[in-house]
């Protein structure tokens, strides 16, 4: 099978989120961590390349996005999707706009659309203004983000300084009239040389209208939600038929390790809940690790029965994290914890673990890197934006789920294995 839609995501958990939503259709979806070094071979109809370019230097971001686009194009992609965060995370100069313009040139698109709306997660766009729940973006917690503080809620004003072409809007009144009106509005804007168009959307039905109107455009940009209707639209057009070529994934043995390096509030609740259920657990203390190394945790791991899905966690409340960061330094503490969790993953794999539940965006990056995983085939969804994935590590087929901080409900760790069942 060759690829039809090629997607480029500006960060890792955003790529997982997009891949999970595309896979809701039942279509085969593969996620590549970074630009693949091998030429494309037997790729999925939906391919997502996870980059880490949200806050990179602009030229570097463009170069990587173009290299990803070239690989996807060689894989057969005829349409492209540029995925960024549903809160339009970017600095005053980029990288959403500059990467869009570079991809427009590469895909010969003379216009593209921007729709970060994700109604299921409370992100809506009205008259070009982005809302997080009921708050305008610039009044939401995003205003204080350490890397990309969002101080304006108007997407046209945010995008204009990032691009050289003109910026316009297809507003909610047009979207409410349906796909034909949206298409006509886009064509009218194109005639006025408006190359960058913000799309209003407040509900999933708006996203279906937009996806339907834009499905033949060479390049669509946005959050993950506007891409969700695309597989079924392409299938209905007769452009794709994955039902014939769908490979059934057999879950590997229920030898499981849960690793948590996220300290976000939802992960704290998930860890407490799992321990309260009686799961075997080991708490990593970064200060003790710095002094005594990994021998104690590795000995504990070796003594575990992996069929009871033991948990190793560094997850801690904000006060303890601050205290550790003060002593070890923020970056050093983070790297220490990530490297220990990654080492535990490799040791567990060698001891027979075939399922991994990993909490934390950076932690997920460290664990997949240590396991030597570069391609993930997307499986069943556990929570919105968090699917099971399948990959190969050192010749072994693994199921792995990578959960970013605040995703999932409290029961996530005990619920995830139920989706795969016992084998
Ligand atoms: P999230 O998705 O919640 O942001 P990440 O894995 O991306 O989670 O980031 C959490 C960071 O905090 C990682 O770098 C991790 O190593 C670090 N960390 C985890 N536990 C602790 C701790 N107890 N003290 C200090 N840093 C920690």
Coordinates of C-alpha atoms and ligand atoms in Angstrom, one line a residue:
X1 CA 0.0 0.0 0.0
X2 CA 1.3 3.5 -0.6
X3 CA 0.7 6.6 1.3
X4 CA -2.2 9.0 0.4
X5 CA -2.1 11.6 3.2
X6 CA 1.3 12.7 4.5
X7 CA 1.3 14.5 7.8
X8 CA 4.0 16.5 9.5
X9 CA 3.6 17.3 13.2
X10 CA 5.6 19.9 15.1
X11 CA 6.0 17.8 18.3
X12 CA 5.9 14.2 19.4
X13 CA 2.7 13.9 21.5
X14 CA 0.9 16.1 18.9
X15 CA 1.8 13.5 16.3
X16 CA 0.5 10.7 18.5
X17 CA -2.7 12.7 19.0
X18 CA -3.2 13.2 15.2
X19 CA -2.3 9.6 14.4
X20 CA -4.9 8.4 17.0
X21 CA -7.7 10.6 15.6
X22 CA -6.9 9.5 12.0
X23 CA -7.0 5.8 13.2
X24 CA -10.5 6.3 14.6
X25 CA -11.7 5.7 11.0
X26 CA -10.1 2.2 11.1
X27 CA -7.5 3.2 8.5
X28 CA -3.9 2.0 8.9
X29 CA -1.8 4.9 10.3
X30 CA 1.9 4.9 11.0
X31 CA 3.9 7.3 13.1
X32 CA 7.6 7.9 12.4
X33 CA 9.7 9.4 15.1
X34 CA 11.8 12.0 13.2
X35 CA 12.6 12.0 9.5
X36 CA 13.1 8.3 8.5
X37 CA 16.6 7.5 7.4
X38 CA 15.4 4.6 5.2
X39 CA 13.6 5.3 1.9
X40 CA 9.9 4.6 2.1
X41 CA 8.8 1.0 1.6
X42 CA 5.3 -0.4 2.1
X43 CA 4.0 2.7 3.9
X44 CA 0.6 3.2 5.4
X45 CA -2.1 5.2 3.6
X46 CA -1.8 7.7 6.5
X47 CA 1.7 8.5 7.6
X48 CA 2.6 11.0 10.4
X49 CA 6.1 12.2 10.9
X50 CA 6.8 13.6 14.4
X51 CA 9.3 16.4 14.4
X52 CA 10.4 18.6 17.3
X53 CA 10.3 22.0 15.7
X54 CA 7.7 24.0 17.6
X55 CA 10.3 26.3 19.1
X56 CA 13.3 25.6 16.9
X57 CA 15.1 28.2 14.9
X58 CA 12.9 29.1 11.9
X59 CA 15.3 28.0 9.2
X60 CA 15.9 24.7 10.9
X61 CA 12.1 24.1 11.3
X62 CA 11.6 24.8 7.6
X63 CA 14.4 22.6 6.6
X64 CA 13.1 19.6 8.7
X65 CA 9.5 20.1 7.6
X66 CA 10.6 20.1 3.9
X67 CA 12.7 17.0 4.4
X68 CA 9.7 15.3 6.0
X69 CA 7.5 16.4 3.1
X70 CA 10.0 15.0 0.5
X71 CA 10.0 11.6 2.3
X72 CA 6.2 11.6 2.4
X73 CA 6.1 12.6 -1.2
X74 CA 8.4 9.7 -2.2
X75 CA 6.0 7.4 -0.1
X76 CA 3.3 8.4 -2.6
X77 CA 1.5 11.2 -0.6
X78 CA -0.8 13.2 -2.7
X79 CA -2.1 15.5 0.0
X80 CA -0.3 17.0 3.0
X81 CA -1.4 18.0 6.5
X82 CA 0.7 20.3 8.8
X83 CA -0.2 19.7 12.4
X84 CA 0.4 22.2 15.2
X85 CA -1.1 22.7 18.6
X86 CA -4.8 23.4 19.1
X87 CA -3.7 26.5 21.1
X88 CA -1.7 27.8 18.1
X89 CA 1.6 27.6 20.1
X90 CA 4.1 29.7 18.3
X91 CA 6.3 32.8 18.8
X92 CA 5.8 36.2 17.2
X93 CA 7.8 35.0 14.2
X94 CA 6.8 31.3 13.9
X95 CA 7.0 28.5 13.3
X96 CA 3.5 27.9 12.2
X97 CA 3.4 30.5 9.4
X98 CA 6.9 30.0 8.0
X99 CA 6.6 26.2 7.8
X100 CA 3.1 26.6 6.1
X101 CA 4.6 28.9 3.5
X102 CA 7.5 26.6 2.8
X103 CA 5.1 23.6 2.5
X104 CA 2.8 25.6 0.2
X105 CA 5.7 26.2 -2.1
X106 CA 6.8 22.5 -2.0
X107 CA 3.2 21.3 -2.6
X108 CA 2.3 24.0 -5.2
X109 CA -0.5 25.2 -3.0
X110 CA -1.6 28.8 -3.8
X111 CA -3.8 28.9 -0.7
X112 CA -4.0 27.0 2.6
X113 CA -6.3 26.9 5.6
X114 CA -5.6 27.1 9.3
X115 CA -8.0 25.4 11.7
X116 CA -6.6 24.6 15.2
X117 CA -10.1 24.1 16.6
X118 CA -10.6 20.9 18.8
X119 CA -14.1 21.1 20.2
X120 CA -13.8 17.8 22.1
X121 CA -11.0 19.4 24.1
X122 CA -12.6 22.8 24.4
X123 CA -10.8 24.6 21.6
X124 CA -13.1 26.7 19.4
X125 CA -12.6 29.5 16.9
X126 CA -15.2 32.2 16.4
X127 CA -14.7 35.3 14.1
X128 CA -11.0 34.4 14.0
X129 CA -10.6 34.3 17.8
X130 CA -9.5 31.2 19.5
X131 CA -11.1 30.1 22.8
X132 CA -9.9 27.6 25.4
X133 CA -13.1 26.5 27.0
X134 CA -14.9 29.8 27.6
X135 CA -11.8 31.9 27.9
X136 CA -10.2 33.7 25.0
X137 CA -6.7 32.2 24.3
X138 CA -4.9 35.3 25.7
X139 CA -6.8 35.0 29.0
X140 CA -6.3 31.2 29.3
X141 CA -3.3 29.6 31.1
X142 CA -1.5 29.7 27.7
X143 CA -0.8 33.4 28.3
X144 CA 1.9 32.3 30.8
X145 CA 3.4 29.4 28.8
X146 CA 7.2 29.3 29.4
X147 CA 8.2 29.0 25.7
X148 CA 5.2 30.2 23.7
X149 CA 3.2 32.7 25.7
X150 CA 0.0 33.5 23.8
X151 CA -0.9 37.1 24.4
X152 CA -3.4 37.6 21.6
X153 CA -6.5 35.5 20.9
X154 CA -7.0 36.6 17.3
X155 CA -5.5 34.1 14.9
X156 CA -5.4 36.5 12.0
X157 CA -3.3 39.0 14.0
X158 CA -1.1 36.1 15.3
X159 CA -0.5 34.7 11.8
X160 CA 0.0 37.9 9.8
X161 CA 3.5 38.7 11.1
X162 CA 4.6 35.0 10.5
X163 CA 3.8 35.0 6.8
X164 CA 4.5 37.1 3.7
X165 CA 1.1 36.6 2.0
X166 CA -2.3 38.1 3.0
X167 CA -4.4 36.5 5.8
X168 CA -8.2 36.2 5.6
X169 CA -11.1 34.4 7.4
X170 CA -13.9 32.1 6.5
X171 CA -16.2 32.8 9.4
X172 CA -18.7 30.6 11.3
X173 CA -21.7 32.0 9.3
X174 CA -20.2 30.7 6.1
X175 CA -19.2 27.4 7.8
X176 CA -22.8 27.0 9.0
X177 CA -24.0 27.1 5.4
X178 CA -22.0 24.0 4.5
X179 CA -19.1 22.8 2.4
X180 CA -20.1 24.5 -0.9
X181 CA -20.3 27.9 0.7
X182 CA -16.9 27.3 2.4
X183 CA -15.4 26.3 -0.9
X184 CA -16.9 29.3 -2.7
X185 CA -15.6 31.6 0.1
X186 CA -12.1 30.2 -0.2
X187 CA -12.2 30.7 -4.0
X188 CA -13.4 34.3 -3.6
X189 CA -10.5 34.9 -1.1
X190 CA -8.1 33.3 -3.6
X191 CA -9.2 35.6 -6.3
X192 CA -8.3 38.5 -3.9
X193 CA -4.8 36.9 -3.5
X194 CA -5.5 35.8 0.1
X195 CA -3.2 32.8 0.6
X196 CA -3.7 32.1 4.3
X197 CA -7.2 31.5 5.6
X198 CA -8.3 31.1 9.2
X199 CA -11.3 28.8 9.5
X200 CA -13.9 29.3 12.2
X201 CA -15.1 26.1 13.9
X202 CA -17.0 25.6 17.2
X203 CA -18.3 22.1 16.9
X204 CA -17.2 18.8 15.3
X205 CA -19.9 19.3 12.6
X206 CA -18.0 22.5 11.5
X207 CA -14.8 20.5 11.2
X208 CA -16.6 18.0 9.0
X209 CA -17.8 20.8 6.7
X210 CA -14.3 22.3 6.5
X211 CA -12.6 18.9 5.9
X212 CA -15.1 18.2 3.2
X213 CA -14.6 21.6 1.5
X214 CA -10.7 21.4 1.7
X215 CA -10.2 17.6 1.1
X216 CA -8.8 18.1 -2.4
X217 CA -6.4 21.0 -1.4
X218 CA -2.8 20.0 -1.6
X219 CA -2.1 21.3 2.0
X220 CA -4.3 21.6 5.0
X221 CA -3.0 22.9 8.3
X222 CA -4.4 22.8 11.8
X223 CA -4.9 20.9 15.0
X224 CA -5.6 17.2 14.9
X225 CA -9.4 17.4 15.0
X226 CA -9.9 18.9 11.5
X227 CA -8.0 15.9 10.0
X228 CA -10.2 13.3 11.7
X229 CA -12.9 13.3 9.0
X230 CA -10.4 13.0 6.1
X231 CA -10.0 9.2 6.0
X232 CA -13.7 8.6 5.6
X233 CA -14.1 11.4 3.1
X234 CA -11.3 10.0 0.9
X235 CA -12.8 6.5 1.2
X236 CA -16.2 7.9 0.2
X237 CA -14.6 9.6 -2.9
X238 CA -13.2 6.2 -3.9
X239 CA -9.6 7.4 -3.6
X240 CA -8.7 4.9 -0.9
X241 CA -9.8 1.5 0.2
X242 CA -7.9 0.4 3.2
X243 CA -10.5 -2.2 4.2
X244 CA -8.8 -4.7 1.8
X245 CA -5.3 -4.2 3.0
X246 CA -5.9 -3.8 6.7
X247 CA -3.5 -5.7 8.8
X248 CA -5.0 -7.1 12.0
X249 CA -2.7 -6.4 15.0
X250 CA -2.4 -9.2 17.5
X251 CA -1.6 -7.9 20.9
X252 CA 1.7 -9.2 22.3
X253 CA 1.8 -11.2 25.6
X254 CA 0.5 -9.4 28.7
X255 CA 3.9 -8.9 30.2
X256 CA 3.7 -5.3 31.1
X257 CA 5.7 -2.4 32.6
X258 CA 4.2 0.9 33.5
X259 CA 6.7 3.9 33.5
X260 CA 5.7 7.3 34.7
X261 CA 8.0 10.3 34.4
X262 CA 5.2 12.9 34.1
X263 CA 4.5 15.2 37.1
X264 CA 1.4 16.8 35.8
X265 CA -1.7 16.8 38.0
X266 CA -3.5 14.1 36.0
X267 CA -0.5 11.8 36.1
X268 CA -0.2 12.2 39.8
X269 CA -3.9 11.2 40.1
X270 CA -3.3 8.2 37.8
X271 CA -0.3 7.0 39.8
X272 CA -2.2 7.3 43.1
X273 CA -5.2 5.5 41.7
X274 CA -3.1 2.6 40.3
X275 CA -1.2 2.2 43.6
X276 CA -4.5 2.2 45.5
X277 CA -5.7 -0.6 43.3
X278 CA -2.8 -2.7 44.8
X279 CA -0.4 -2.5 41.8
X280 CA 3.2 -3.3 42.7
X281 CA 5.1 0.0 42.5
X282 CA 8.6 1.5 42.9
X283 CA 9.0 5.2 43.5
X284 CA 12.2 6.7 42.1
X285 CA 13.8 9.4 44.2
X286 CA 16.0 11.5 42.0
X287 CA 18.3 12.5 44.9
X288 CA 18.8 8.9 45.9
X289 CA 19.4 8.0 42.2
X290 CA 22.1 10.7 42.0
X291 CA 23.8 9.2 45.0
X292 CA 23.3 5.5 44.6
X293 CA 22.6 4.8 40.9
X294 CA 20.1 2.4 39.4
X295 CA 21.0 -0.9 41.3
X296 CA 18.1 -0.8 43.7
X297 CA 15.4 -0.1 41.1
X298 CA 16.8 -2.8 38.7
X299 CA 16.9 -5.3 41.5
X300 CA 13.3 -4.5 42.3
X301 CA 12.4 -4.8 38.6
X302 CA 14.1 -8.2 38.3
X303 CA 12.0 -9.6 41.2
X304 CA 8.7 -8.5 39.6
X305 CA 6.1 -10.6 37.9
X306 CA 5.4 -8.7 34.7
X307 CA 2.0 -10.2 34.4
X308 CA 0.9 -8.0 37.2
X309 CA 2.0 -4.8 35.3
X310 CA 4.3 -3.2 37.9
X311 CA 4.8 0.6 38.0
X312 CA 8.0 2.5 38.2
X313 CA 7.4 6.2 38.7
X314 CA 9.2 9.5 39.4
X315 CA 5.9 11.3 39.4
X316 CA 5.8 13.7 42.4
X317 CA 3.9 16.7 43.6
X318 CA 5.1 20.2 42.4
X319 CA 6.7 20.9 45.8
X320 CA 8.9 17.8 45.8
X321 CA 9.8 18.4 42.1
X322 CA 10.9 22.0 42.9
X323 CA 13.0 20.8 45.8
X324 CA 14.8 18.2 43.6
X325 CA 15.2 20.7 40.8
X326 CA 16.8 23.2 43.2
X327 CA 19.4 20.6 44.3
X328 CA 20.2 18.9 41.0
X329 CA 19.1 21.6 38.5
X330 CA 16.0 21.3 36.4
X331 CA 17.5 19.9 33.2
X332 CA 19.8 17.5 35.1
X333 CA 17.0 16.2 37.2
X334 CA 14.8 15.7 34.1
X335 CA 17.6 13.9 32.2
X336 CA 18.4 11.7 35.2
X337 CA 14.9 10.5 35.6
X338 CA 14.4 10.1 31.9
X339 CA 17.5 8.0 31.5
X340 CA 16.6 5.7 34.4
X341 CA 13.1 5.1 33.1
X342 CA 14.6 4.4 29.7
X343 CA 17.1 2.0 31.1
X344 CA 14.3 0.2 33.0
X345 CA 12.3 -0.1 29.8
X346 CA 15.3 -1.8 28.0
X347 CA 16.0 -4.1 31.0
X348 CA 12.3 -5.1 31.2
X349 CA 12.1 -5.8 27.4
X350 CA 15.1 -8.1 27.7
X351 CA 13.3 -9.8 30.6
X352 CA 10.2 -10.4 28.5
X353 CA 8.1 -7.2 28.8
X354 CA 6.1 -6.8 25.7
X355 CA 3.7 -4.1 26.7
X356 CA 4.7 -0.6 27.9
X357 CA 2.5 2.1 29.3
X358 CA 4.5 5.3 29.4
X359 CA 3.4 8.7 30.9
X360 CA 5.1 11.9 30.0
X361 CA 5.9 13.6 26.7
X362 CA 9.7 13.9 27.2
X363 CA 9.7 10.6 29.0
X364 CA 8.1 8.9 26.0
X365 CA 10.8 10.4 23.8
X366 CA 13.5 9.0 26.0
X367 CA 11.9 5.5 26.3
X368 CA 11.3 5.1 22.6
X369 CA 14.8 6.3 21.8
X370 CA 16.3 3.8 24.2
X371 CA 14.2 1.0 22.8
X372 CA 15.4 1.9 19.3
X373 CA 11.8 2.5 18.1
X374 CA 11.4 4.6 15.0
X375 CA 8.0 3.6 13.6
X376 CA 4.8 3.1 15.5
X377 CA 1.7 1.5 13.9
X378 CA -1.4 3.0 15.5
X379 CA -3.9 0.7 17.3
X380 CA -7.0 1.1 19.4
X381 CA -7.6 4.4 21.2
X382 CA -7.5 4.3 25.1
X383 CA -8.4 7.9 25.7
X384 CA -8.9 10.8 23.2
X385 CA -5.4 11.4 21.7
X386 CA -3.8 8.3 23.3
X387 CA -3.8 5.2 21.2
X388 CA -2.0 1.9 21.7
X389 CA 0.7 1.6 19.2
X390 CA 2.7 -1.4 17.9
X391 CA 6.4 -1.4 17.1
X392 CA 9.5 -3.5 16.9
X393 CA 12.4 -3.3 19.4
X394 CA 15.4 -5.5 19.1
X395 CA 13.4 -7.9 17.0
X396 CA 10.5 -8.1 19.5
X397 CA 7.0 -6.9 18.7
X398 CA 5.8 -4.6 21.4
X399 CA 2.6 -2.7 22.2
X400 CA 3.4 0.7 23.7
X401 CA 1.2 3.6 24.7
X402 CA 2.7 7.1 25.1
X403 CA 0.6 9.4 27.2
X404 CA 1.3 13.1 27.5
X405 CA 0.9 14.7 30.9
X406 CA -2.7 15.7 31.3
X407 CA -4.3 13.1 29.0
X408 CA -6.5 10.2 30.1
X409 CA -8.7 9.7 33.1
X410 CA -7.6 8.5 36.6
X411 CA -8.1 4.9 35.6
X412 CA -5.7 5.1 32.6
X413 CA -3.1 2.6 33.9
X414 CA -5.5 -0.1 34.8
X415 CA -7.8 0.7 31.8
X416 CA -5.2 0.6 29.1
X417 CA -4.4 -3.2 29.4
X418 CA -8.1 -4.0 29.2
X419 CA -8.3 -2.6 25.7
X420 CA -5.7 -5.2 24.6
X421 CA -7.1 -8.0 26.6
X422 CA -5.1 -10.9 28.2
X423 CA -3.1 -13.1 25.9
Ligands
LIG1 P1 4.6 15.8 30.8 O1 4.0 15.2 29.6 O2 3.7 15.7 32.0 O3 5.1 17.2 30.6 P2 7.3 15.0 30.6 O4 7.9 13.6 30.6 O5 7.3 15.6 29.2 O6 5.9 14.9 31.2 O7 8.1 15.9 31.5 C1 8.4 15.7 32.9 C2 9.8 16.0 33.2 O8 10.0 16.0 34.6 C3 10.8 14.9 32.6 O9 11.9 15.5 32.1 C4 11.1 14.1 33.9 O10 12.3 13.4 33.8 C5 11.1 15.1 34.9 N1 10.8 14.5 36.3 C6 10.0 13.5 36.5 N2 9.9 13.2 37.9 C7 10.7 14.2 38.5 C8 11.0 14.5 39.8 N3 10.5 13.7 40.8 N4 11.8 15.5 40.1 C9 12.3 16.2 39.1 N5 12.0 16.0 37.8 C10 11.2 15.0 37.5

